[in-house]
Amino acid sequence: MTGPAQRVAVLTNPAAGAGHAGPAAERAAARLRALGLQVDAHAGRDAADAGRLVREAVAGGVDAVAVVGGDGMINLAVQELAGTAVPLGVIPAGTGNDHAREYGLPLGSPEAAADVVAAGRTRTVDLGSITGPDGAVRYFGSVLATGFDSLVSDRTNRLRWPRGRMRYNLAILIEFANLRPLPFRLTLADGTVIDRDLTLAAVGNTRSYGGGMLMCPGALPDDGLLDLTLVAAMPRLRIARFFPTLFKGTHIHHPEVTTLRTPSLRIESPGITAYADGEFIAALPVEVKVERQALRLLVP
C-alpha cells in the first residue's frame, strides 16, 4: 500500500481489554466507513480462528489489516503479516498496549486510531523470531521474557481465581515467595557464552512490556539488533526495591543489570518458558534472531 487504504479488514478479539474491544471495533469501523473506506469486519473465536481470518484477508487483497485489541492480538496478526506487503493497523483496546505506546498510536480513542489507519502512512520495522525446540517459528514485536516474569505468566495461567489483573498480582506474590536463582546459559551471535544465575533475561525489539515496564529502554525497532537485559540473581528485598525502577527504565544503572545488543542468540534454562508480546511461545531452549524490516506498520 503506497497511499491511503481503500479496503481494510478489521479483526477483533471480543474478549480483549475486559470486553472493551467489541465496542471499540464498532466505533473504529464506523469511522473508517465514514471516511469512505470499505471495511471487512471479523471477530475471531480463538487464536487459530483469528489467524485464519488474517490469512484470508491477505489472500483476498485487502489494503491493510487493522486489529482491535492488545499486544496478544497484534502478535496473532504479526504471524501472518510478517514478510508481506500488507500493513498492520492497530486500534488499541487491550490492557498493556505496549506496541501502541512504542509507536505513538492513539490510546482511548478508536476514532483517532482509525484515522491513522485511513491515512495510510507506514513505517517498516524489525520483528524478532523465535525458534522453539520443535522447530516451529513464532514472531514477536515487543519483548521476549524468560525467568521470573515467565514464571509469573505460567502461574497466572494455572490460577483459576481471582479474575483479571488481581490474578496476575497474586501470581507475582506466589512466585516472589518462591524466588530462587535460575541457571541460564546464553550464546550470542559473536560466540560469547554467558553462564550465570539470573532472576530474568529479556530480549527487546522494542522498549516495554507489561503495560509500560521499560525492560529494554534503549531498544530500537529498526536498528537490526535485539536488546538483551539480564538481571542477576539477588535477595528478595533488593528485588522488591528493584522492580519499581522498571517503569522508569533506570534499572539498567543497577550493578546487577547487564545490557547487551546482538542480532541473534540462544537462551537455555531448565524448566523455564518463554513469553513474547504477553503470549506463551515455548519452553526453553529457544533460538532468537532479528528479522530486518519484516513488518509494515501504520503509524501517525
Backbone as a ProteinNet text record, in pm:
[ID]
protein_1_A
[PRIMARY]
MTGPAQRVAVLTNPAAGAGHAGPAAERAAARLRALGLQVDAHAGRDAADAGRLVREAVAGGVDAVAVVGGDGMINLAVQELAGTAVPLGVIPAGTGNDHAREYGLPLGSPEAAADVVAAGRTRTVDLGSITGPDGAVRYFGSVLATGFDSLVSDRTNRLRWPRGRMRYNLAILIEFANLRPLPFRLTLADGTVIDRDLTLAAVGNTRSYGGGMLMCPGALPDDGLLDLTLVAAMPRLRIARFFPTLFKGTHIHHPEVTTLRTPSLRIESPGITAYADGEFIAALPVEVKVERQALRLLVP
[TERTIARY]
85.3	0	87.9	74.3	157.7	82.7	-46.6	-125.1	-233.1	-332.9	-442.7	-512.5	-553.1	-620.7	-758.1	-799.7	-934.3	-1019.4	-955.1	-1027.1	-948	-1011.4	-944.3	-1020.2	-946.6	-1003.6	-985.4	-1093.7	-1089.4	-1115.8	-1016.7	-1023.2	-1025.5	-1121.1	-1142	-1127.3	-1071.3	-1085.5	-1185.8	-1310.2	-1412.6	-1380.6	-1292.8	-1262	-1150.6	-1079.7	-963.9	-1007.7	-915.6	-942.8	-1066.1	-1088	-1204.7	-1335.3	-1339.4	-1461.6	-1474.1	-1372.3	-1378.9	-1354.5	-1296.8	-1257.6	-1377.8	-1487.3	-1604.8	-1659.7	-1693.6	-1741.2	-1637	-1507.5	-1402.8	-1398.1	-1417.6	-1417.5	-1533.1	-1649.7	-1766.4	-1742.4	-1683.9	-1656.6	-1552.2	-1446.5	-1341.5	-1395	-1473.7	-1529.4	-1622.7	-1701	-1791.4	-1712.3	-1601.7	-1518.4	-1455.8	-1404.9	-1343.4	-1444.5	-1566.9	-1669.8	-1707.6	-1712.6	-1744.5	-1638.1	-1515.5	-1406	-1401.4	-1498.2	-1510.2	-1439.8	-1395.5	-1325.5	-1423.2	-1385.7	-1459.6	-1404.1	-1491.9	-1448.9	-1502.4	-1411	-1448.1	-1426.6	-1534	-1523	-1530.8	-1439.5	-1433.5	-1405.7	-1459.3	-1429.5	-1381.5	-1258.9	-1204.6	-1258.7	-1295	-1345.2	-1231.5	-1113.6	-995.9	-872.8	-754.5	-630.5	-621.8	-655.2	-645.7	-742.7	-862.2	-961.3	-917	-858.4	-809.5	-698.6	-607.7	-501.7	-557.1	-657	-720	-782.5	-848.5	-913.5	-811.4	-695.5	-591.2	-539.2	-512.7	-464.8	-563.1	-691.2	-792.4	-803	-787.3	-792.5	-677.6	-557	-440.1	-459.7	-506.2	-528.6	-637.1	-731.3	-841.6	-807	-684	-639.3	-671.7	-686.4	-712.1	-588.9	-611.6	-500.8	-432.8	-504.2	-447.8	-530.8	-468	-537.2	-525.6	-639.1	-640.9	-693.4	-614.8	-657.6	-703.9	-810.6	-866.2	-842.9	-759.6	-726.6	-594.3	-525.6	-399.7	-282.1	-171.7	-48.5	-61.1	-143.1	-164.6	-233.5	-327.9	-397.4	-302.3	-217	-116.5	-23.9	14.7	102.8	41.4	-89.6	-157	-148.1	-172.5	-170	-30	69.3	207.4	252.5	201.8	240.1	203.9	96.8	50.2	101.1	131.5	169.7	320.4	398.6	544.1	590.9	670.4	725.9	633.6	512.3	419.2	419.6	355.2	344.3	221.5	139	15.1	46.8	15.9	49	-50.9	-1.3	-81	-123.1	-252.4	-304.7	-347.2	-342.4	-375.2	-478.1	-589.4	-688.1	-669.5	-596.2	-561.3	-685.5	-699.2	-811.9	-775.8	-647.6	-602.5	-573.4	-502.8	-467.2	-327.7	-233.6	-97.6	-71	-109.4	-95.2	48.6	146	285	326.8	272.8	301.5	250.3	129	70	153.7	202.4	286.9	416.3	474	602	590.9	482.8	470.5	381.7	346.1	270.4	129.5	69.4	-67.1	-167.5	-278.9	-375.2	-436.3	-430.2	-493.2	-625	-728.1	-853.2	-948.4	-910.1	-999	-993.3	-1087.8	-1089.3	-1098.9	-1167.6	-1181.1	-1045.7	-969.3	-837.1	-744.7	-752.7	-671.8	-715.4	-845.5	-896	-846.1	-834.2	-781.8	-639.1	-559.9	-423.2	-424.7	-513.5	-525.8	-565.2	-661.8	-712.2	-608	-522.4	-422.2	-319.1	-291.8	-206.4	-57.2	-11.5	132.5	196.1	296.4	356.2	499.2	538	676.6	716.6	832.1	879.6	970.3	939.5	1011.5	1058	1152	1200.1	1101.3	1114.1	1049	1155.1	1122.4	1204.3	1140.8	1222.6	1169.2	1225.9	1142.3	1177.6	1158.9	1263.4	1253.9	1259.8	1152.3	1143.2	1205.6	1202.1	1262.6	1202.9	1076.9	1011.9	1037.8	1115.9	1145.5	1044.4	933.4	831.8	885.5	850.9	897.3	780.4	800.1	699.8	765.9	692.2	741.8	690.3	766	717.6	759.1	681.7	706.9	768.5	743.5	789.1	901.7	869.8	973	948	1056.2	1055.9	1102.1	1024.6	1053.2	1080.2	1187.6	1216.7	1265.5	1233.1	1276.5	1161.7	1185.6	1083.4	952.1	959	835.3	762.4	835.4	765.6	708.3	775.3	718.8	588.4	585.2	461.7	350.6	383.8	282.6	235.1	329.4	290.2	191.5	224.6	140	3	2.3	-124.7	-215	-157.4	-236.7	-289.1	-222	-268.5	-374.8	-374.5	-470.6	-611	-710.5	-849.7	-922.5	-855.9	-914.8	-801.4	-818.6	-933.8	-928.2	-1008.5	-1012.3	-938.6	-902.9	-846.8	-709	-680.2	-547.9	-509.2	-608.4	-577.5	-515.8	-553.3	-493.9	-344.5	-308.9	-168	-92.7	-155	-90.5	-67.1	-164.4	-148.5	-34.7	-26.1	81.4	217.7	228.7	354.3	392.2	294.7	322	368	303.1	339	479.9	509.6	641.7	750.4	714.3	811.7	849.6	750.5	776.9	864.5	853.1	931.2	1060.3	1094	1206.1	1335	1405.6	1532.8	1621.5	1751.7	1840.4	1810.7	1808.2	1779.1	1904.2	1952.4	2073.9	2044.1	2108.7	2090.9	2221.1	2205.1	2316.6	2269.8	2338.7	2304.4	2424.1	2398.6	2503.7	2468.6	2554.7	2528.9	2583.1	2545.8	2582.5	2732.9	2808	2953.7	3026.3	2949.4	3009.3	3023.3	2997.6	3003.2	2905.3	2953	2867.8	2858.1	2735.7	2711.3	2646.7	2718.6	2667	2652.4	2528	2508.8	2375.2	2367.8	2238.7	2171.9	2048.3	1976.1	1839.5	1782.7	1641	1557.9	1605.8	1534.9	1627.9	1589.4	1654.8	1545.1	1557	1456.8	1524	1454.5	1505.5	1407.2	1453.3	1362.7	1386	1279.7	1277.4	1231.8	1142.1	1100.5	1129.5	1088.4	1136.8	1059.8	926.5	847.4	760.1	717.8	615.6	538.8	432.6	357.5	291.2	255.2	186.5	278.2	396.2	483.8	608.8	640.6	766.7	879.5	970.1	1076.2	1193.4	1168.5	1269.6	1393.2	1372.3	1482.9	1476.4	1511.5	1482.5	1558.2	1664.2	1738.3	1702.4	1604.7	1573	1512.6	1554.6	1500.9	1447.8	1326	1266	1309.3	1411.7	1455.9	1608.2	1680.4	1826.2	1893.4	1812.6	1869.6	1934.1	1904	1960.2	1851.3	1875.7	1790.7	1862.2	1789.1	1846.3	1822.5	1929.6	1923.6	1944.8	1850.4	1862	1868.2	1977.8	1997.3	1995.1	1910	1901	1956.7	2065.3	2132.7	2042.9	2070.8	2002.8	2040.6	1939.7	1965.6	1862.2	1887.7	1794	1657.8	1554.3	1417	1400.9	1459.9	1441.9	1497.3	1610.7	1669.1	1583.3	1528.9	1437.7	1315.5	1260.5	1140.8	1167.5	1288.9	1324.1	1355.9	1399.3	1444.3	1328.1	1220.6	1116.4	1047.7	1024.2	963.4	1045.4	1176.9	1261.6	1239.3	1174.3	1147.9	1056.9	967	873.5	940.9	1058.9	1134.5	1249.7	1282	1396.2	1529.4	1526.5	1651.4	1718.4	1653.1	1710	1843.3	1863.8	1985.9	2111.2	2092.4	2206.2	2244.4	2165	2196.7	2313.5	2402.5	2515.6	2471.2	2349.2	2300.3	2246.9	2242	2182.2	2290.5	2284	2372.2	2288	2329.6	2259.4	2356.4	2306.9	2386.9	2301.4	2366.5	2293.8	2351.2	2261.6	2304.1	2197.3	2236.5	2134	2067.5	2130.1	2070.5	2131.7	2061.9	2112.5	2033.9	2091.8	2024.9	2011.2	1892.9	1865.9	1830.1	1900.2	1874.5	1859.2	1759.4	1742.3	1643.2	1682	1595.7	1462	1352.9	1219.7	1159.6	1226.9	1178.1	1114.7	1009.7	939.2	967.2	928	943.5	806.5	784.1	664.9	709.3	630.2	659	528.2	527.3	403.9	296.4	339.7	247.4	190.8	233.1	179.1	280.8	232.7	321.4	377	509.3	572.9	620.6	710.2	768.8	846.6	874.8	971.1	1111.7	1202.9	1342.3	1401.6	1504.5	1580.6	1510.9	1541.6	1492.9	1607.7	1595.1	1684.8	1607.3	1668	1601.7	1688.4	1625.9	1702.7	1614.7	1680	1608.2	1574.7	1456.3	1412.9	1403.1	1499.3	1508.9	1389.2	1331.6	1226.8	1118	1070.6	976.9	830.6	801	660.7	640	531.7	488.6	377.3	395.3	303.7	245.6	115.3	50.4	69.4	128.4	166.6	120.7	110.2	68.6	170.1
-119.9	0	123.6	208.6	327.7	454.6	447.6	564.5	525.5	611.4	578.6	448.9	374.7	246.9	269	173.3	172.9	62.3	-51.8	-167.3	-220.3	-224.1	-261.3	-375.4	-478.3	-583.2	-541.4	-538.3	-504.6	-632.6	-673.3	-800.2	-775.3	-838	-813.7	-940.8	-925.2	-1026.7	-969.8	-1014.9	-952.9	-955.9	-1050.1	-1062.2	-967.8	-905.8	-822.5	-700	-655.4	-533.8	-544.2	-663.4	-686.5	-654.7	-691.1	-672.7	-539.7	-454.1	-322.7	-329.2	-439.3	-445.7	-445.3	-512.8	-516.6	-378.7	-299.2	-163	-77	-96.1	-18.2	-51.5	-179.2	-220.2	-157	-152.6	-92.6	55.8	124.5	267.5	291.1	207.6	223.3	194	87.5	52.7	162.6	218.8	327.4	447.9	478.3	590.8	564.7	444.3	410.7	420.4	370.8	380	525.3	606.2	748.6	820	766	823.1	766.8	681.4	631.2	500.7	430.5	304.4	186.5	83.2	-42.8	-122.5	-165.4	-234.2	-376.9	-472.7	-612.4	-642.6	-655.6	-673.5	-821.5	-865.5	-1005.3	-1011.2	-1113.6	-1139.4	-1283.6	-1301.5	-1435.7	-1504.4	-1631.7	-1708.7	-1747.3	-1772.4	-1810	-1774.4	-1811.7	-1773.6	-1832	-1960	-2024	-1959.7	-1927.6	-1864.9	-1725.6	-1651.2	-1517	-1524.2	-1619.9	-1637.3	-1669.8	-1755.5	-1790.1	-1667.9	-1585.2	-1466.1	-1368	-1354	-1266.3	-1322.2	-1452.9	-1515	-1494.4	-1512.9	-1497.9	-1353.2	-1259.3	-1117.6	-1081.8	-1131	-1103.3	-1165.2	-1291.1	-1358.4	-1288.7	-1223	-1155.5	-1018.6	-973	-849.6	-721.8	-726.8	-603	-512.9	-382.5	-286.9	-282.6	-322.4	-321.9	-412.7	-460.3	-534.4	-452.7	-416.8	-342.9	-434.7	-450.9	-536.1	-449.3	-494.6	-424.6	-513.4	-466.4	-547.3	-503.1	-597.6	-566.3	-630.1	-644.7	-695.9	-841.3	-920	-1057.9	-1066.2	-977.2	-974.4	-931.7	-834.3	-792.5	-909.3	-984.5	-1099.1	-1200.1	-1223	-1315.3	-1265.2	-1137.3	-1081.1	-1081.7	-1055.5	-1049.2	-1183.1	-1294.3	-1425.6	-1437.5	-1372.6	-1383.3	-1269.4	-1153.8	-1036.2	-1021.5	-1091.1	-1080.6	-1117.3	-1028.9	-1055	-1026.2	-979.2	-944.2	-793.4	-750.5	-606.8	-544.4	-626.7	-575.8	-513.7	-385.9	-321.2	-354.7	-341.8	-366.4	-233.7	-219	-107.1	-156	-68.4	-107.1	-11.3	-68.3	5.6	-42.1	31.1	-19.5	-40.9	-163.9	-193.4	-306.7	-315.5	-419.9	-363.8	-441.9	-395.8	-333.9	-390.5	-338.7	-235.1	-267.9	-177.3	-127.5	-217.9	-174.6	-140.7	-211.2	-171.8	-30	-3	129.9	238.1	211.8	308.8	333.6	226.7	237.9	326.3	310.6	378	502	546	669.7	662.7	543.6	527	577.2	634.2	693.5	589.3	617	531.6	594.9	514.2	564.5	625	630	685	597.8	503	420.4	502.6	617.2	701.9	760.4	807.6	862.9	755.3	633.5	523.6	485.8	491.7	463.9	568.2	693	798.2	765.2	709.5	669.7	561.1	463.3	355.9	412.9	501.3	556.5	641.1	710.5	798.8	719.7	595.5	508	531.3	604.1	626.8	504.9	447	324.6	346.3	264.3	256.3	110.1	81.7	-55.9	-83.1	-187.7	-215.8	-360.8	-386	-521.8	-600.5	-730.7	-821.2	-912.6	-977.7	-1086.8	-1218	-1318.3	-1451.7	-1548.6	-1642.8	-1739.6	-1879.3	-1958.3	-2097.9	-2184.8	-2259.6	-2343.3	-2479.5	-2563.9	-2697.9	-2783.5	-2757	-2837.1	-2781.6	-2673.2	-2614.6	-2513.7	-2498.1	-2400.3	-2258.8	-2168.2	-2030	-1938.6	-1852.6	-1752.2	-1614.7	-1516.6	-1379.3	-1302.2	-1197.5	-1107.8	-965.6	-870.4	-730.7	-652.6	-693.3	-612.8	-683.1	-754.2	-810.7	-959.1	-1035.7	-1177.1	-1187.4	-1255.7	-1264.1	-1408.5	-1427.1	-1558.1	-1537.6	-1632	-1621.9	-1587.9	-1496.6	-1464.5	-1423.1	-1337.9	-1290.1	-1399.3	-1492.6	-1602.4	-1701.5	-1717	-1799.3	-1738.3	-1604.9	-1537.6	-1563	-1555.7	-1581.7	-1726.1	-1819.8	-1960.1	-1975.7	-1913	-1923.4	-1859.8	-1743.6	-1676.1	-1767.2	-1835	-1922.7	-2045	-2084.8	-2201.3	-2164.5	-2039.9	-1998.7	-1986.9	-2025.9	-2014.9	-1901.3	-1844.7	-1737	-1651.8	-1521.4	-1440.5	-1413.8	-1320.5	-1290.4	-1159.1	-1139.3	-1011.4	-984.2	-856.3	-812.9	-870.7	-895	-946.8	-1086.6	-1163.2	-1296.4	-1284.4	-1189.2	-1164.5	-1117.3	-1027.3	-977.9	-1090.3	-1180.5	-1294.7	-1385	-1404.9	-1487.3	-1427.3	-1295.1	-1228.1	-1259.4	-1249.5	-1275.8	-1419.2	-1513.6	-1655.2	-1680.3	-1631	-1654.6	-1579	-1463	-1387.8	-1467.3	-1532.3	-1615.8	-1735.9	-1782.5	-1897.7	-1857.2	-1728.5	-1675.8	-1750.8	-1787.6	-1859.5	-1823	-1839.4	-1816.2	-1917	-1870.3	-1955.8	-1968.3	-2089.8	-2106.5	-2084.8	-1986.2	-1954.4	-1976.6	-2013.5	-2016.6	-1944.8	-1838.4	-1760	-1758.1	-1784.4	-1783.5	-1677	-1575.9	-1463.5	-1490.9	-1403.6	-1423.8	-1426.4	-1351.4	-1345.7	-1458.5	-1552.7	-1666.8	-1649.9	-1530.3	-1507.9	-1599.8	-1667.3	-1755	-1696.3	-1681.5	-1629.2	-1740	-1789.2	-1889.8	-1822.1	-1791.1	-1717.2	-1752.8	-1738.5	-1743.7	-1607.5	-1608.2	-1484.7	-1485.8	-1367.3	-1354.3	-1360.9	-1295	-1297.7	-1253.8	-1292.9	-1246.3	-1202.8	-1082.1	-1028.7	-984.1	-1006.8	-969.9	-872.7	-751.2	-647.8	-608.7	-613.9	-547.2	-403	-383.9	-250.9	-239.1	-128.5	-96.2	-161.6	-173.6	-205.6	-329	-381.7	-486.3	-469.9	-548	-545.5	-412.6	-336.3	-209.7	-95.2	-89.5	25.1	-0.3	-127	-156.7	-149.7	-55.2	-28.9	-124.9	-251.7	-353.6	-334.4	-291.4	-270.2	-125.7	-28.1	112.2	168.6	101.2	151.4	84.5	-6.3	-83.5	4.9	-19.4	48.8	-57.2	-40.8	-146	-146.1	-66.7	-66	-58.7	-106.6	-99	-231.7	-335.4	-464.9	-539.3	-497	-561.8	-586.2	-684.7	-711.2	-663.9	-602.2	-556.6	-663.2	-702	-806.9	-744	-767.4	-720.1	-840.6	-852.1	-961.6	-905.2	-963.1	-922.1	-1035.3	-1007.1	-1109.1	-1157.5	-1278.2	-1327.4	-1238.3	-1200.4	-1116.1	-1144.7	-1100.7	-1127.5	-1063.3	-1119.7	-1073.1	-923.9	-877.5	-738	-645.4	-680.6	-598.4	-603.6	-721.3	-734.2	-646	-644.9	-564.7	-415.9	-370.9	-231.2	-206.7	-310.8	-300.3	-284.6	-361.7	-368.8	-235.4	-146.5	-17.9	63.3	41.3	118.3	77.7	-36.3	-81.5	15.1	82.2	172.5	303.2	329.5	448.2	412.2	284.1	241.5	265.7	304.9	335	210.2	95.2	-28.9	-63.4	-14.6	-51.2	7.2	100.9	158.6	79.7	-21.6	-104.9	-197.8	-224.2	-314.3	-457.3	-493.6	-630.2	-647.9	-540.8	-546.2	-534.6	-624.7	-620.9	-600	-507.9	-486.4	-512.2	-580.7	-616.6	-601.2	-597.3	-597	-706.9	-775.2	-884.7	-908	-951.1	-983.2	-1118	-1203.5	-1335.1	-1392.6	-1487.6	-1555.1	-1683.1	-1767.5	-1888.2	-1873.2	-1909.1	-1898.6	-2036.9	-2077.8	-2206.9	-2187.3	-2253	-2258.5	-2369.5	-2468.9	-2585.5	-2547.3	-2594.3	-2575.5	-2438.4	-2350.3	-2213.7	-2201.3	-2121	-2097.9	-1957.2	-1934.5	-1803.3	-1748.8	-1621.3	-1548.5	-1428.6	-1393.1	-1272.9	-1205.6	-1073	-995.4	-1043.8	-1094.8	-1143.3	-1281	-1346.5	-1477	-1587.9	-1704.3	-1819.1	-1858	-1880.4	-1917.5	-2062.4	-2095	-2229.3	-2246.1	-2371.2	-2399.6	-2378.1	-2330.7	-2318.2	-2457.7	-2468.1	-2360.8	-2304.9	-2178.9	-2116.4	-2043	-2033.2	-1950.2	-1824.1	-1708.8	-1581.1	-1501.3	-1441	-1355.1	-1241.3	-1135.8	-1021.5	-1049.4	-1009	-1017.7	-874.8	-835.3	-697.8	-658.3	-542.3	-480.5	-581.1	-655.2	-764.7	-724.9	-604.8	-565.5	-421.1	-399.9	-263.8	-226.7	-114.8	-73.9	63.5	79.2	208	294.8	412.6	498.6	641	723.5	863.2	943.3
0	0	0	-98.9	-110.1	-72.8	-57.1	-19.4	77.3	96	187.5	149.5	251.2	228.5	165.7	85	28.8	89.5	116.7	172.8	292.5	406.6	530.8	598.1	638.5	723.3	868.9	944.9	1087	1165.6	1244.2	1316.1	1465.9	1533.8	1676.6	1757.5	1877.5	1981.9	2081.8	2079.6	2164.1	2313.3	2357.1	2499.9	2544.3	2449.3	2485.2	2564.3	2651.9	2727.7	2814.3	2872.6	2959.4	2887	2758.2	2681.6	2610.3	2618.9	2554.7	2405	2356.8	2216.3	2122.1	2160.3	2073	2040.6	2143.3	2116.6	2044.9	2077	2010.1	1861.4	1829	1687.7	1612.2	1676.2	1610	1583.6	1678.9	1662.1	1553.5	1552.9	1452.1	1312.4	1299.9	1169.1	1117.9	1208.3	1167.8	1117.1	1185.3	1143.5	1006.6	986.3	858.5	744.1	769.2	664.9	637.6	744.1	726.5	643.8	647.9	569.3	427.4	395.8	259.3	231.1	334.2	313.6	315.6	243.3	251.1	368.3	458.5	580.1	580.3	595.4	616	764.3	840.6	985.9	1022.2	1108.2	1151	1301.1	1367.5	1508.6	1520.8	1571.3	1585.5	1709.9	1696.4	1811	1905.2	1848.4	1926.6	1843	1894.6	1826.4	1686.4	1673.2	1542.1	1443.1	1490.6	1403.6	1361.2	1455	1422.4	1317.8	1333	1234	1096.9	1093.4	965.4	900.7	979.6	925.2	866.5	932.3	877.1	745.3	742	617.5	503.8	532.9	428.8	382	475.9	439.9	345.9	379.2	294.9	156.6	153.3	25.3	-55.5	15.4	-53	-106.6	-81.8	-144.6	-69.7	62.7	137.2	133.1	150.8	153.7	289.9	394.7	529.4	618.6	726.2	831.1	959.1	1017.4	1143.7	1252.9	1360.1	1470.2	1586.4	1650.7	1766.3	1887.6	1980.2	2096.6	2153.7	2218.4	2282.3	2212.2	2285.9	2227.6	2183.2	2253.3	2211.9	2076.8	2053.6	1924.2	1813.4	1844	1747	1714.4	1817.7	1796.2	1699.6	1712.1	1620.3	1476.4	1457.5	1323	1263.6	1348.4	1301.5	1242.8	1297.8	1244.5	1096.3	1055.4	916.9	828	887.3	807.9	792.3	873.5	863.9	723.3	666	533.7	417.9	445.5	338	317.8	210.3	182.2	247.1	313.9	373.9	509.3	529.8	657	767.7	890	1009.8	1071.9	1095.3	1171.9	1308.8	1408	1545.1	1603.1	1649.5	1728.9	1872.4	1956.9	2090.1	2177.6	2229.5	2318.1	2412.8	2448.5	2539.9	2677.7	2758.2	2892.3	2895.7	2818.5	2818.9	2711.6	2588.5	2472.9	2454.7	2469.6	2459.8	2316.9	2218.2	2079.6	2053.5	2098.3	2075.9	2142	2262.3	2331.6	2253.4	2203.1	2132.6	2008.8	1935.8	1806.1	1810	1930.8	1943.7	1888.4	1894.1	1843.7	1946.8	1902	1996.2	2089.1	2218.6	2319.3	2362.3	2378.6	2433.8	2333.4	2205	2102.8	1978.4	1963.9	1843.3	1715.1	1723.3	1604.5	1564.2	1661.3	1630.3	1574.6	1630.4	1579.2	1437.4	1411.1	1276.3	1177.1	1221	1132.9	1089.2	1179.8	1145.8	1039	1054.4	955.8	819.3	820	693.4	621.5	696.6	634.6	555.6	597.4	517.6	529.9	632	648	713.7	649.5	700.4	747.1	843.3	888.1	883.9	827.3	820.3	940.6	1017.4	1140.9	1143.7	1234.7	1256.5	1341.9	1335.3	1428.4	1487.4	1597.1	1645.3	1602.6	1578.4	1552.1	1654.4	1695	1798.5	1740.8	1743.8	1701.8	1826.3	1849.9	1968.5	1947.3	2051.1	2042.7	1932.3	1896.2	1791.3	1651.8	1641.4	1511.3	1463	1536.2	1496.5	1518.6	1426.5	1433.3	1466.9	1565.9	1602.2	1600.9	1553.7	1550.7	1672.3	1709.8	1814.3	1781.3	1834.2	1804.2	1917.2	2043.2	2156.9	2232.9	2341.4	2429.5	2453.4	2449.4	2486.4	2631.2	2715.5	2858.4	2899.1	2975.9	3033.8	3176.9	3264.1	3403.2	3495	3590.5	3689.6	3624	3520.9	3460.7	3383.7	3322	3254.9	3356.7	3471.2	3578.7	3631.7	3641.7	3683.8	3581.5	3453	3349.4	3354.2	3373.9	3390.3	3505.6	3618.8	3738.6	3713.7	3648.7	3617.1	3536	3437.4	3350.8	3424.6	3534.3	3611	3713.4	3758.2	3860.6	3801.3	3876.6	3832.1	3904.4	4004.7	4084.1	4136.3	4151.8	4108.7	3959.3	3910.5	3767.8	3741.6	3614.3	3573.2	3630.5	3652.2	3695.5	3830.9	3919.1	4052.3	4045	3944.7	3930.1	3899.9	3815.3	3783.3	3907.9	3985.2	4107.6	4208.3	4220.3	4310.2	4262.7	4131.1	4075.1	4107.2	4101.3	4136.1	4280.6	4371.7	4513.3	4536.1	4470	4487.3	4435.3	4314.2	4256.8	4331.9	4386.9	4466.6	4591.4	4650.7	4769	4733.5	4607.9	4562	4490.7	4494.7	4417.1	4446	4339.5	4352.9	4233.9	4247.7	4133	4021.5	3899.5	3785.5	3698.8	3677.4	3596.3	3447	3387.1	3245.8	3169.7	3046.1	2950.3	2824	2789.4	2670.4	2576.3	2449.5	2348.3	2244.8	2233.1	2143.7	2004.2	1910	1769.8	1748.9	1830.9	1813.1	1885.2	1941.1	2009.2	2159	2210.7	2355.2	2427.9	2531.2	2612.5	2752.4	2802.4	2936.8	3018.8	3117.1	3211	3346.6	3386	3510.8	3573.2	3704	3772.5	3756.8	3710.2	3683.4	3750.2	3767	3800.4	3674	3569	3440.9	3328.5	3208.5	3086.2	2990.1	2936.2	2844.3	2715.7	2604.1	2472.4	2409.9	2380.4	2332.4	2187.6	2108.9	1978.8	1999	2096.9	2141	2290.9	2351.5	2485.5	2599.1	2585	2704.1	2687.2	2801.8	2806.4	2936.5	2952.3	3077.6	3107.6	3002.9	3024.5	3061.7	2998.8	3018.8	3099.9	3133.5	3200.9	3098.4	3115.3	3017.5	3038.9	3014.7	3040.4	2952.5	2829.2	2734.5	2685.2	2771.4	2741.4	2622.3	2578.1	2461.9	2331.4	2333.2	2212.8	2104	1981.2	1863.5	1767.5	1716.8	1635.5	1489.4	1455.7	1316.6	1304.7	1409.1	1405.8	1371.9	1344.3	1308.9	1424.2	1547.9	1665.7	1769.7	1853.9	1968.7	2094.5	2186.4	2313.2	2419.1	2485	2586.3	2724.3	2815	2953	3045.6	3119.5	3213.7	3355.5	3440.4	3580.3	3665.9	3736.2	3816.2	3930	3977.3	4097.1	4215	4295	4411.8	4520.3	4644.1	4753.3	4729.2	4792.6	4771.9	4802.2	4911.3	4949	4841.8	4784.4	4679.6	4552.9	4524.6	4408.9	4428.1	4547.9	4575.3	4550.4	4582.9	4558.2	4410.8	4344.1	4205.2	4107.1	4127.4	4025.2	3994.2	4091.2	4054.2	3954.7	3950.5	3858.6	3713.3	3690.7	3554.2	3478.4	3550.2	3482.3	3438.8	3493.6	3451.9	3358.6	3351.7	3271.4	3338.7	3466.2	3537.3	3595.1	3583.3	3635.5	3569.1	3446.8	3374.2	3440.1	3534.3	3604.2	3729.1	3763.6	3879.1	3844.1	3939.5	3911.3	3880.6	3922.7	3896.4	3754.3	3677.1	3542.9	3435.8	3337.9	3221.6	3097.2	3010.4	2883.9	2768.5	2667.3	2550.9	2425.7	2310.7	2183.1	2094.6	2024.8	1937.5	1831.3	1711.1	1610.9	1633.6	1716.5	1744.1	1871.4	1930.8	2049.9	2075	2160.5	2209.5	2360.4	2411.6	2555.1	2608.6	2715.3	2778.9	2928.8	2987.6	3132.7	3163.6	3243.5	3267.4	3330.4	3271.5	3328.5	3309.3	3233.2	3213.4	3074.5	3067.1	2941.2	2889	2764.6	2702	2664.4	2694.9	2653.4	2570	2471	2392.1	2356.2	2359.4	2341.6	2438.6	2554.8	2656.5	2631.4	2522.4	2484.8	2508.3	2552.8	2567.2	2430	2425.6	2298.9	2301.8	2396.8	2400.1	2528.5	2561.6	2667.1	2611.9	2698.9	2656.2	2634.7	2547	2483.4	2359.5	2329.9	2207.4	2138.2	2006.1	1925.1	1888.3	1910.5	1883.3	1786.5	1687.2	1596.4	1546.5	1502.8	1449.2	1302.9	1262.5	1123.1	1071.4	989.6	944.5	857.9	889.3	808	768.3	868.9	843.2	847	901.5	919.4	876.6	800.6	768.8	865.4	934.8	1040.3	1006.4	1026.1	1003	1126.9	1107.7	1219.8	1194.6	1302.1	1286.2	1203.2
[MASK]
++++++++++++++++++++++++++++++++++++++++++++++++++++++++++++++++++++++++++++++++++++++++++++++++++++++++++++++++++++++++++++++++++++++++++++++++++++++++++++++++++++++++++++++++++++++++++++++++++++++++++++++++++++++++++++++++++++++++++++++++++++++++++++++++++++++++++++++++++++++++++++++++++++++++++++

